[in-house]
mmCIF file of C-alpha atoms and ligand atoms in Angstrom:
data_model
loop_
_atom_site.group_PDB
_atom_site.id
_atom_site.type_symbol
_atom_site.label_atom_id
_atom_site.label_comp_id
_atom_site.label_asym_id
_atom_site.label_seq_id
_atom_site.Cartn_x
_atom_site.Cartn_y
_atom_site.Cartn_z
ATOM 1 C CA MET A 623 -21.141 3.990 25.574
ATOM 2 C CA ALA A 624 -17.782 4.059 27.345
ATOM 3 C CA GLN A 625 -14.893 4.686 25.010
ATOM 4 C CA ILE A 626 -12.570 1.740 24.501
ATOM 5 C CA VAL A 627 -9.048 2.737 25.429
ATOM 6 C CA VAL A 628 -6.364 2.251 22.800
ATOM 7 C CA ASP A 629 -3.042 0.811 23.962
ATOM 8 C CA PRO A 630 -0.646 3.783 24.410
ATOM 9 C CA ASN A 631 1.640 2.150 21.822
ATOM 10 C CA GLY A 632 -1.141 1.088 19.465
ATOM 11 C CA LEU A 633 -0.005 -2.241 17.969
ATOM 12 C CA ALA A 634 3.691 -1.228 17.928
ATOM 13 C CA ARG A 635 6.213 -3.308 19.885
ATOM 14 C CA GLU A 636 9.944 -2.960 20.326
ATOM 15 C CA LYS A 637 11.782 -6.095 19.150
ATOM 16 C CA VAL A 638 15.287 -7.442 18.678
ATOM 17 C CA THR A 639 15.407 -10.149 16.003
ATOM 18 C CA GLN A 640 18.426 -12.264 15.041
ATOM 19 C CA ILE A 641 18.940 -11.761 11.322
ATOM 20 C CA ASN A 642 21.964 -13.264 9.551
ATOM 21 C CA GLY A 643 23.970 -13.344 12.773
ATOM 22 C CA LYS A 644 23.149 -9.725 13.636
ATOM 23 C CA LYS A 645 20.744 -8.083 16.014
ATOM 24 C CA PHE A 646 18.026 -6.270 14.094
ATOM 25 C CA HIS A 647 16.528 -3.590 16.335
ATOM 26 C CA THR A 648 13.038 -2.464 15.427
ATOM 27 C CA PRO A 649 11.189 -0.236 14.853
ATOM 28 C CA THR A 650 13.396 0.922 12.032
ATOM 29 C CA MET A 651 13.147 3.258 9.085
ATOM 30 C CA MET A 652 15.063 1.740 6.174
ATOM 31 C CA LEU A 653 16.596 4.108 3.672
ATOM 32 C CA THR A 654 15.944 2.952 0.141
ATOM 33 C CA TYR A 655 19.159 3.229 -1.811
ATOM 34 C CA SER A 656 19.779 2.993 -5.524
ATOM 35 C CA PHE A 657 23.220 2.731 -7.033
ATOM 36 C CA ARG A 658 23.920 6.039 -8.794
ATOM 37 C CA ASP A 659 27.338 7.651 -8.712
ATOM 38 C CA ASN A 660 26.098 10.803 -7.021
ATOM 39 C CA ASN A 661 23.821 9.272 -4.424
ATOM 40 C CA PRO A 662 25.110 9.918 -0.905
ATOM 41 C CA ARG A 663 25.455 7.108 1.638
ATOM 42 C CA PRO A 664 23.960 8.527 4.837
ATOM 43 C CA TRP A 665 24.937 5.506 6.964
ATOM 44 C CA LEU A 666 28.565 6.633 6.734
ATOM 45 C CA ALA A 667 27.576 9.716 8.749
ATOM 46 C CA ILE A 668 24.469 8.537 10.629
ATOM 47 C CA PRO A 669 24.866 5.377 12.733
ATOM 48 C CA ASN A 670 22.297 2.547 12.880
ATOM 49 C CA CYS A 671 20.585 3.143 9.536
ATOM 50 C CA SER A 672 19.215 0.087 7.816
ATOM 51 C CA VAL A 673 19.259 0.005 4.042
ATOM 52 C CA MET A 674 17.043 -1.377 1.268
ATOM 53 C CA THR A 675 18.816 -2.029 -2.026
ATOM 54 C CA ASN A 676 17.340 -3.325 -5.247
ATOM 55 C CA ALA A 677 18.327 -6.243 -7.483
ATOM 56 C CA PHE A 678 16.865 -4.559 -10.592
ATOM 57 C CA ASP A 679 19.208 -1.657 -10.105
ATOM 58 C CA ILE A 680 22.253 -3.871 -9.599
ATOM 59 C CA LEU A 681 21.559 -6.364 -12.397
ATOM 60 C CA ARG A 682 21.337 -3.549 -14.968
ATOM 61 C CA ASN A 683 25.005 -2.793 -14.333
ATOM 62 C CA LYS A 684 27.056 -5.941 -15.013
ATOM 63 C CA ARG A 685 30.280 -4.631 -13.473
ATOM 64 C CA LEU A 686 28.481 -3.553 -10.315
ATOM 65 C CA ALA A 687 26.665 -6.900 -10.103
ATOM 66 C CA LYS A 688 29.978 -8.746 -10.409
ATOM 67 C CA ARG A 689 31.668 -6.589 -7.774
ATOM 68 C CA ILE A 690 28.782 -7.059 -5.327
ATOM 69 C CA ALA A 691 28.726 -10.808 -5.935
ATOM 70 C CA THR A 692 32.484 -10.988 -5.297
ATOM 71 C CA ASN A 693 32.935 -8.568 -2.381
ATOM 72 C CA GLY A 694 29.506 -8.609 -0.796
ATOM 73 C CA ILE A 695 26.951 -5.827 -0.489
ATOM 74 C CA HIS A 696 28.109 -4.686 2.971
ATOM 75 C CA SER A 697 31.629 -3.974 1.788
ATOM 76 C CA GLU A 698 30.372 -2.304 -1.418
ATOM 77 C CA LEU A 699 28.214 0.104 0.599
ATOM 78 C CA GLY A 700 30.601 0.585 3.518
ATOM 79 C CA LEU A 701 28.096 -0.951 5.934
ATOM 80 C CA THR A 702 29.455 -2.371 9.187
ATOM 81 C CA ASN A 703 26.771 -3.712 11.479
ATOM 82 C CA GLU A 704 23.746 -2.274 9.685
ATOM 83 C CA ILE A 705 21.032 -4.522 8.298
ATOM 84 C CA CYS A 706 20.924 -4.534 4.522
ATOM 85 C CA ALA A 707 17.936 -5.843 2.584
ATOM 86 C CA MET A 708 17.675 -6.408 -1.155
ATOM 87 C CA ASP A 709 14.377 -5.918 -2.898
ATOM 88 C CA SER A 710 13.837 -8.115 -5.932
ATOM 89 C CA GLY A 711 12.961 -5.258 -8.237
ATOM 90 C CA GLY A 712 9.698 -6.883 -9.353
ATOM 91 C CA PHE A 713 7.993 -3.516 -9.165
ATOM 92 C CA GLN A 714 10.619 -1.870 -11.381
ATOM 93 C CA PHE A 715 10.512 -4.698 -13.912
ATOM 94 C CA ILE A 716 6.731 -4.663 -14.048
ATOM 95 C CA SER A 717 6.545 -0.865 -14.315
ATOM 96 C CA LYS A 718 8.682 -1.122 -17.417
ATOM 97 C CA GLY A 719 6.585 -3.992 -18.789
ATOM 98 C CA GLU A 720 9.614 -6.290 -18.436
ATOM 99 C CA GLU A 721 8.205 -8.949 -16.146
ATOM 100 C CA GLU A 722 9.038 -11.616 -18.710
ATOM 101 C CA ALA A 723 12.663 -10.445 -18.941
ATOM 102 C CA ILE A 724 13.482 -11.093 -15.325
ATOM 103 C CA ASN A 725 14.997 -14.403 -14.333
ATOM 104 C CA PRO A 726 14.039 -15.265 -10.742
ATOM 105 C CA GLU A 727 17.097 -17.497 -10.352
ATOM 106 C CA GLU A 728 19.399 -14.671 -11.336
ATOM 107 C CA VAL A 729 17.848 -12.449 -8.657
ATOM 108 C CA ILE A 730 18.161 -15.145 -5.984
ATOM 109 C CA ASP A 731 21.760 -15.933 -6.979
ATOM 110 C CA LEU A 732 22.664 -12.255 -6.651
ATOM 111 C CA GLN A 733 20.951 -12.103 -3.250
ATOM 112 C CA ILE A 734 22.930 -15.165 -2.087
ATOM 113 C CA ALA A 735 26.291 -14.016 -3.467
ATOM 114 C CA SER A 736 25.897 -10.492 -2.061
ATOM 115 C CA GLY A 737 25.463 -11.827 1.482
ATOM 116 C CA VAL A 738 22.505 -9.538 1.995
ATOM 117 C CA ASP A 739 20.747 -9.909 5.374
ATOM 118 C CA ILE A 740 17.191 -9.927 4.043
ATOM 119 C CA ALA A 741 16.315 -11.123 0.542
ATOM 120 C CA VAL A 742 12.919 -10.037 -0.722
ATOM 121 C CA GLY A 743 11.209 -12.771 -2.726
ATOM 122 C CA LEU A 744 10.780 -11.805 -6.357
ATOM 123 C CA ASP A 745 7.239 -10.555 -6.449
ATOM 124 C CA TYR A 746 5.000 -8.897 -8.975
ATOM 125 C CA PRO A 747 2.893 -6.083 -7.570
ATOM 126 C CA LEU A 748 -0.767 -6.282 -8.514
ATOM 127 C CA LEU A 749 -1.587 -2.949 -10.083
ATOM 128 C CA PRO A 750 -5.212 -1.873 -9.794
ATOM 129 C CA ASN A 751 -5.618 -1.804 -13.617
ATOM 130 C CA PHE A 752 -4.686 -5.504 -14.062
ATOM 131 C CA SER A 753 -7.367 -7.935 -15.166
ATOM 132 C CA GLU A 754 -8.367 -10.582 -12.632
ATOM 133 C CA GLU A 755 -6.715 -13.177 -14.835
ATOM 134 C CA LYS A 756 -3.404 -11.330 -15.034
ATOM 135 C CA ALA A 757 -3.453 -10.687 -11.272
ATOM 136 C CA ALA A 758 -4.031 -14.392 -10.591
ATOM 137 C CA ILE A 759 -1.144 -15.467 -12.853
ATOM 138 C CA LEU A 760 1.256 -12.968 -11.293
ATOM 139 C CA ALA A 761 0.244 -13.904 -7.743
ATOM 140 C CA LYS A 762 0.944 -17.547 -8.559
ATOM 141 C CA LYS A 763 4.354 -16.659 -9.980
ATOM 142 C CA SER A 764 5.238 -14.535 -6.952
ATOM 143 C CA ILE A 765 4.390 -17.400 -4.612
ATOM 144 C CA ALA A 766 6.417 -19.885 -6.695
ATOM 145 C CA ASN A 767 9.371 -17.477 -6.469
ATOM 146 C CA ILE A 768 9.126 -17.327 -2.671
ATOM 147 C CA GLN A 769 9.200 -21.119 -2.635
ATOM 148 C CA MET A 770 12.270 -21.143 -4.887
ATOM 149 C CA ALA A 771 14.044 -18.597 -2.666
ATOM 150 C CA VAL A 772 13.328 -20.668 0.447
ATOM 151 C CA LYS A 773 14.818 -23.755 -1.228
ATOM 152 C CA ARG A 774 17.934 -22.076 -2.606
ATOM 153 C CA ILE A 775 18.944 -19.622 0.106
ATOM 154 C CA LYS A 776 20.882 -21.506 2.779
ATOM 155 C CA ASN A 777 23.525 -19.002 3.909
ATOM 156 C CA GLY A 778 21.840 -17.225 6.825
ATOM 157 C CA THR A 779 20.064 -14.671 4.666
ATOM 158 C CA GLU A 780 16.403 -14.362 5.661
ATOM 159 C CA VAL A 781 13.777 -14.555 2.941
ATOM 160 C CA MET A 782 11.081 -11.909 3.242
ATOM 161 C CA PRO A 783 7.821 -12.858 1.511
ATOM 162 C CA VAL A 784 5.670 -9.923 0.442
ATOM 163 C CA LEU A 785 1.905 -9.897 0.821
ATOM 164 C CA HIS A 786 -0.029 -8.374 -2.039
ATOM 165 C CA GLY A 787 -3.645 -7.529 -2.509
ATOM 166 C CA ASN A 788 -5.963 -4.646 -3.151
ATOM 167 C CA SER A 789 -8.148 -5.475 -0.180
ATOM 168 C CA VAL A 790 -7.856 -6.867 3.326
ATOM 169 C CA ALA A 791 -9.484 -10.105 2.127
ATOM 170 C CA GLU A 792 -6.916 -10.525 -0.652
ATOM 171 C CA ILE A 793 -4.081 -9.941 1.837
ATOM 172 C CA SER A 794 -5.524 -12.677 4.071
ATOM 173 C CA ASN A 795 -5.774 -15.119 1.146
ATOM 174 C CA TYR A 796 -2.222 -14.408 0.106
ATOM 175 C CA PHE A 797 -1.026 -14.925 3.694
ATOM 176 C CA THR A 798 -2.747 -18.332 3.893
ATOM 177 C CA LYS A 799 -0.860 -19.482 0.791
ATOM 178 C CA VAL A 800 2.536 -18.105 1.815
ATOM 179 C CA LYS A 801 2.568 -19.400 5.380
ATOM 180 C CA LYS A 802 2.609 -22.959 4.030
ATOM 181 C CA LEU A 803 6.011 -22.282 2.425
ATOM 182 C CA GLY A 804 8.034 -21.927 5.597
ATOM 183 C CA GLU A 805 8.725 -19.920 8.715
ATOM 184 C CA PHE A 806 9.698 -16.328 8.031
ATOM 185 C CA LYS A 807 11.198 -13.875 10.505
ATOM 186 C CA ILE A 808 10.062 -10.886 8.472
ATOM 187 C CA TRP A 809 7.101 -10.344 6.166
ATOM 188 C CA GLY A 810 6.385 -7.415 3.907
ATOM 189 C CA ILE A 811 3.325 -5.674 2.536
ATOM 190 C CA GLY A 812 3.931 -4.457 -0.980
ATOM 191 C CA GLY A 813 2.164 -2.691 -3.755
ATOM 192 C CA LEU A 814 1.650 0.514 -1.800
ATOM 193 C CA VAL A 815 3.691 2.701 -4.127
ATOM 194 C CA PRO A 816 1.245 2.574 -7.054
ATOM 195 C CA GLN A 817 -1.558 3.503 -4.675
ATOM 196 C CA MET A 818 0.461 6.378 -3.256
ATOM 197 C CA LYS A 819 1.201 7.721 -6.721
ATOM 198 C CA GLN A 820 -2.379 8.392 -7.774
ATOM 199 C CA SER A 821 -2.918 11.943 -8.948
ATOM 200 C CA PHE A 822 -3.467 13.781 -5.675
ATOM 201 C CA PRO A 823 -3.253 12.541 -2.115
ATOM 202 C CA SER A 824 -6.519 11.343 -0.706
ATOM 203 C CA HIS A 825 -7.174 10.209 2.847
ATOM 204 C CA LYS A 826 -9.125 7.203 1.680
ATOM 205 C CA ARG A 827 -6.097 5.627 0.039
ATOM 206 C CA TYR A 828 -4.255 5.771 3.350
ATOM 207 C CA PHE A 829 -7.285 4.344 5.141
ATOM 208 C CA LYS A 830 -7.047 1.226 2.972
ATOM 209 C CA ILE A 831 -3.338 0.864 3.715
ATOM 210 C CA ILE A 832 -3.898 1.255 7.471
ATOM 211 C CA ASP A 833 -6.574 -1.474 7.238
ATOM 212 C CA LYS A 834 -4.094 -3.781 5.509
ATOM 213 C CA VAL A 835 -1.323 -3.111 8.026
ATOM 214 C CA ILE A 836 -3.620 -3.820 10.985
ATOM 215 C CA ARG A 837 -4.886 -7.026 9.335
ATOM 216 C CA ALA A 838 -1.345 -8.188 8.477
ATOM 217 C CA ARG A 839 -0.291 -7.571 12.093
ATOM 218 C CA GLU A 840 -3.186 -9.725 13.334
ATOM 219 C CA LEU A 841 -2.271 -12.484 10.878
ATOM 220 C CA LEU A 842 1.418 -12.431 11.862
ATOM 221 C CA ASP A 843 0.524 -12.481 15.551
ATOM 222 C CA SER A 844 -1.182 -15.817 14.906
ATOM 223 C CA LEU A 845 2.238 -17.295 13.988
ATOM 224 C CA GLU A 846 5.044 -18.537 16.237
ATOM 225 C CA GLY A 847 8.152 -16.436 16.809
ATOM 226 C CA ASN A 848 6.813 -12.878 16.716
ATOM 227 C CA PRO A 849 7.575 -12.126 13.035
ATOM 228 C CA LEU A 850 8.367 -8.620 11.850
ATOM 229 C CA LEU A 851 6.203 -6.635 9.447
ATOM 230 C CA HIS A 852 7.880 -4.415 6.862
ATOM 231 C CA ILE A 853 6.023 -1.768 4.839
ATOM 232 C CA PHE A 854 7.456 -0.936 1.420
ATOM 233 C CA GLY A 855 7.379 2.607 0.107
ATOM 234 C CA VAL A 856 5.729 4.627 2.868
ATOM 235 C CA GLY A 857 6.567 7.976 1.276
ATOM 236 C CA SER A 858 6.447 10.407 4.182
ATOM 237 C CA PRO A 859 8.010 9.395 7.517
ATOM 238 C CA LEU A 860 4.931 10.909 9.174
ATOM 239 C CA ALA A 861 2.791 8.298 7.387
ATOM 240 C CA GLY A 862 5.408 5.809 8.593
ATOM 241 C CA LEU A 863 4.649 6.708 12.210
ATOM 242 C CA LEU A 864 1.014 5.738 11.680
ATOM 243 C CA PHE A 865 2.039 2.443 10.089
ATOM 244 C CA LEU A 866 4.167 1.731 13.184
ATOM 245 C CA LEU A 867 1.168 2.538 15.372
ATOM 246 C CA ALA A 868 -0.879 0.109 13.246
ATOM 247 C CA GLY A 869 1.604 -2.700 13.916
ATOM 248 C CA ALA A 870 4.478 -2.385 11.435
ATOM 249 C CA ASP A 871 8.040 -2.933 12.694
ATOM 250 C CA SER A 872 9.999 -1.671 9.730
ATOM 251 C CA ILE A 873 9.132 1.062 7.272
ATOM 252 C CA GLU A 874 10.984 2.260 4.259
ATOM 253 C CA SER A 875 11.097 5.260 2.009
ATOM 254 C CA ILE A 876 13.002 6.568 -0.974
ATOM 255 C CA SER A 877 11.574 10.058 -0.562
ATOM 256 C CA TRP A 878 14.709 11.300 1.293
ATOM 257 C CA ILE A 879 16.504 11.144 -2.032
ATOM 258 C CA MET A 880 13.591 11.979 -4.381
ATOM 259 C CA ASN A 881 12.799 15.124 -2.376
ATOM 260 C CA ALA A 882 16.466 16.158 -2.522
ATOM 261 C CA LYS A 883 16.318 16.011 -6.311
ATOM 262 C CA TYR A 884 13.341 18.361 -6.329
ATOM 263 C CA PHE A 885 14.980 20.869 -3.959
ATOM 264 C CA LEU A 886 12.834 19.789 -1.022
ATOM 265 C CA VAL A 887 14.100 19.466 2.530
ATOM 266 C CA TYR A 888 12.215 17.810 5.314
ATOM 267 C CA GLN A 889 11.058 19.808 8.313
ATOM 268 C CA ASP A 890 9.838 17.800 11.266
ATOM 269 C CA LYS A 891 6.051 18.017 11.931
ATOM 270 C CA ILE A 892 5.679 20.019 8.707
ATOM 271 C CA GLY A 893 6.893 17.809 5.892
ATOM 272 C CA ALA A 894 8.879 18.371 2.690
ATOM 273 C CA ARG A 895 9.309 22.056 1.870
ATOM 274 C CA LYS A 896 11.042 23.742 -1.048
ATOM 275 C CA VAL A 897 14.300 25.556 -0.362
ATOM 276 C CA SER A 898 14.017 28.219 -3.005
ATOM 277 C CA LYS A 899 11.313 30.022 -4.933
ATOM 278 C CA GLN A 900 13.068 29.085 -8.180
ATOM 279 C CA THR A 901 12.102 25.461 -7.819
ATOM 280 C CA THR A 902 8.971 24.640 -9.714
ATOM 281 C CA MET A 903 7.269 22.397 -7.177
ATOM 282 C CA CYS A 904 4.013 23.868 -5.937
ATOM 283 C CA THR A 905 5.001 23.063 -2.340
ATOM 284 C CA THR A 906 5.343 25.962 0.111
ATOM 285 C CA SER A 907 8.759 27.160 1.223
ATOM 286 C CA VAL A 908 10.828 26.098 4.216
ATOM 287 C CA GLN A 909 9.903 27.995 7.382
ATOM 288 C CA TRP A 910 13.436 29.207 8.002
ATOM 289 C CA ASP A 911 12.467 31.162 11.128
ATOM 290 C CA SER A 912 11.415 27.948 12.893
ATOM 291 C CA TYR A 913 14.137 25.813 11.281
ATOM 292 C CA SER A 914 16.475 23.942 13.546
ATOM 293 C CA CYS A 915 18.530 20.904 12.642
ATOM 294 C CA SER A 916 21.556 19.100 14.028
ATOM 295 C CA CYS A 917 22.281 16.913 11.006
ATOM 296 C CA PRO A 918 25.865 16.676 9.698
ATOM 297 C CA VAL A 919 25.057 19.328 7.065
ATOM 298 C CA CYS A 920 23.232 21.938 9.175
ATOM 299 C CA LYS A 921 24.785 21.469 12.629
ATOM 300 C CA GLY A 922 26.186 24.640 14.204
ATOM 301 C CA LEU A 923 25.618 26.856 11.170
ATOM 302 C CA PRO A 924 23.642 30.119 11.152
ATOM 303 C CA ILE A 925 20.355 29.789 9.239
ATOM 304 C CA ASP A 926 21.472 31.911 6.258
ATOM 305 C CA GLN A 927 24.409 29.551 5.682
ATOM 306 C CA VAL A 928 22.152 26.497 5.972
ATOM 307 C CA GLU A 929 19.844 28.061 3.395
ATOM 308 C CA GLU A 930 22.797 28.665 1.058
ATOM 309 C CA LYS A 931 23.922 25.035 1.369
ATOM 310 C CA MET A 932 20.428 23.695 0.740
ATOM 311 C CA LYS A 933 19.802 25.955 -2.265
ATOM 312 C CA LEU A 934 22.996 24.954 -4.063
ATOM 313 C CA ARG A 935 22.440 23.544 -7.516
ATOM 314 C CA GLY A 936 24.296 20.543 -8.866
ATOM 315 C CA ASN A 937 25.603 17.571 -7.013
ATOM 316 C CA GLU A 938 26.729 19.361 -3.889
ATOM 317 C CA GLY A 939 23.292 20.816 -3.110
ATOM 318 C CA PHE A 940 21.625 17.505 -3.919
ATOM 319 C CA ARG A 941 23.880 15.646 -1.493
ATOM 320 C CA ASN A 942 23.329 18.244 1.252
ATOM 321 C CA ARG A 943 19.551 17.954 0.963
ATOM 322 C CA ALA A 944 19.594 14.150 0.766
ATOM 323 C CA LEU A 945 21.828 13.756 3.815
ATOM 324 C CA HIS A 946 19.717 16.239 5.769
ATOM 325 C CA ASN A 947 16.496 14.426 4.798
ATOM 326 C CA ALA A 948 17.941 11.020 5.732
ATOM 327 C CA PHE A 949 19.006 12.415 9.098
ATOM 328 C CA ILE A 950 15.538 13.817 9.872
ATOM 329 C CA TYR A 951 13.929 10.495 8.882
ATOM 330 C CA GLN A 952 16.287 8.605 11.217
ATOM 331 C CA GLN A 953 15.602 11.121 13.958
ATOM 332 C CA ILE A 954 11.836 10.564 13.632
ATOM 333 C CA ALA A 955 12.434 6.784 13.790
ATOM 334 C CA ALA A 956 14.609 7.231 16.889
ATOM 335 C CA GLU A 957 11.869 9.304 18.539
ATOM 336 C CA ALA A 958 9.370 6.548 17.740
ATOM 337 C CA THR A 959 11.666 3.917 19.279
ATOM 338 C CA LYS A 960 12.064 5.980 22.428
ATOM 339 C CA ALA A 961 8.304 6.566 22.603
ATOM 340 C CA ILE A 962 7.616 2.831 22.308
ATOM 341 C CA GLU A 963 10.104 2.171 25.158
ATOM 342 C CA GLU A 964 8.225 4.721 27.238
ATOM 343 C CA ASN A 965 4.834 3.389 26.111
ATOM 344 C CA THR A 966 3.853 6.730 24.555
ATOM 345 C CA LEU A 967 3.834 6.186 20.758
ATOM 346 C CA LEU A 968 0.216 7.275 20.463
ATOM 347 C CA SER A 969 1.041 10.560 22.215
ATOM 348 C CA LEU A 970 4.005 11.107 19.881
ATOM 349 C CA CYS A 971 1.748 10.566 16.854
ATOM 350 C CA ARG A 972 -0.765 13.034 18.274
ATOM 351 C CA GLU A 973 1.959 15.587 18.980
ATOM 352 C CA LYS A 974 3.346 15.369 15.444
ATOM 353 C CA LEU A 975 0.150 14.899 13.461
ATOM 354 C CA GLU A 976 -2.754 16.444 15.358
ATOM 355 C CA ASN A 977 -2.157 19.809 13.680
ATOM 356 C CA HIS A 978 -1.071 18.489 10.305
ATOM 357 C CA ARG A 979 -3.650 19.368 7.686
ATOM 358 C CA PHE A 980 -3.275 16.103 5.740
ATOM 359 C CA PHE A 981 -2.237 13.479 8.318
ATOM 360 C CA LYS A 982 -4.654 14.596 11.038
ATOM 361 C CA GLY A 983 -7.555 12.734 9.436
ATOM 362 C CA ILE A 984 -5.479 9.598 8.952
ATOM 363 C CA LEU A 985 -4.370 9.739 12.591
ATOM 364 C CA HIS A 986 -8.006 9.821 13.695
ATOM 365 C CA TYR A 987 -8.913 6.985 11.350
ATOM 366 C CA THR A 988 -6.052 4.854 12.721
ATOM 367 C CA ILE A 989 -7.049 5.474 16.346
ATOM 368 C CA ASP A 990 -10.637 4.629 15.529
ATOM 369 C CA LYS A 991 -9.609 1.345 13.863
ATOM 370 C CA LEU A 992 -7.362 0.440 16.793
ATOM 371 C CA GLN A 993 -10.287 0.948 19.169
ATOM 372 C CA LYS A 994 -12.375 -1.455 17.149
ATOM 373 C CA CYS A 995 -9.789 -4.207 16.849
ATOM 374 C CA ARG A 996 -9.018 -4.439 20.553
HETATM 375 ZN ZN1 ZN B 145 19.900 19.336 8.475
#
């Protein structure tokens, strides 16, 4: 049988979407940001980042919440033209067993007052250990919250509904309910983080996510206006590339900052590697002999000095690693954008992942699925 040819960009498309009076260029890799005194703000050094903040994080700190409501989130973060989204924090509340404590109106009011560009509807991720009954109640609440957000938010902020479900069929059901609530320029798929966290990485978990992304893309393509698809919590930017290939427009990860905490720096095509033998992570060390980076931390320095900067303990080392990681993530996203313009995203994915011991299998699975759905 003749092999069906996959589009050289898979299901990825370059788009410019008007969001809150700004041009949102996709694909994009959003940097997840939480408000801690020591967390660096890479967008001050790296242009064109987009940022995902979190209402849970902000509401826990009353003074911060008040300042953001008064001055706006863009001024608080020093953002100029960058797109800033605000997650509801449903996942954080539910992880702490506090889903009853959260007031959806308070979240929406903060999203309105902060002038955020994209407000994520307050949603409750469906963890695999929930009973069917609990999952049904939470899904109903999430959908009611999207409806409330649509009614209350009138200031140009876009509401992003988030699709949940443990299977492709559940995602489709959820979509059917949400699309009745309004027209959305951007949709999300959530609940991936708990799946990613399971004890050790397995290909099969990624296969399920790829299935969901491809299905969500098909569903969104059935709507008017070319809506965007955002994937929450992709972990590795290399996984992110495959989600773009499968039809996502926007991906997001907090691992730039989590890795920095654990003394890990990101090496393109290789992944997160530890900077010193003293760190306890069982990851292998950075390949310093093949290391090359032009981020604001590493640029122009001899390798031994880069190594010194990355190994530093305390806040300074943490900030160096985080800024470096954010830069590499943005660089991978920029390469993906360029590849999509040149109609070569599939080749880029092959180049980066074909020799990767973990992502190789997921790359092949994605290509196989794309052949079947065309
Ligand atoms: Zn660097």
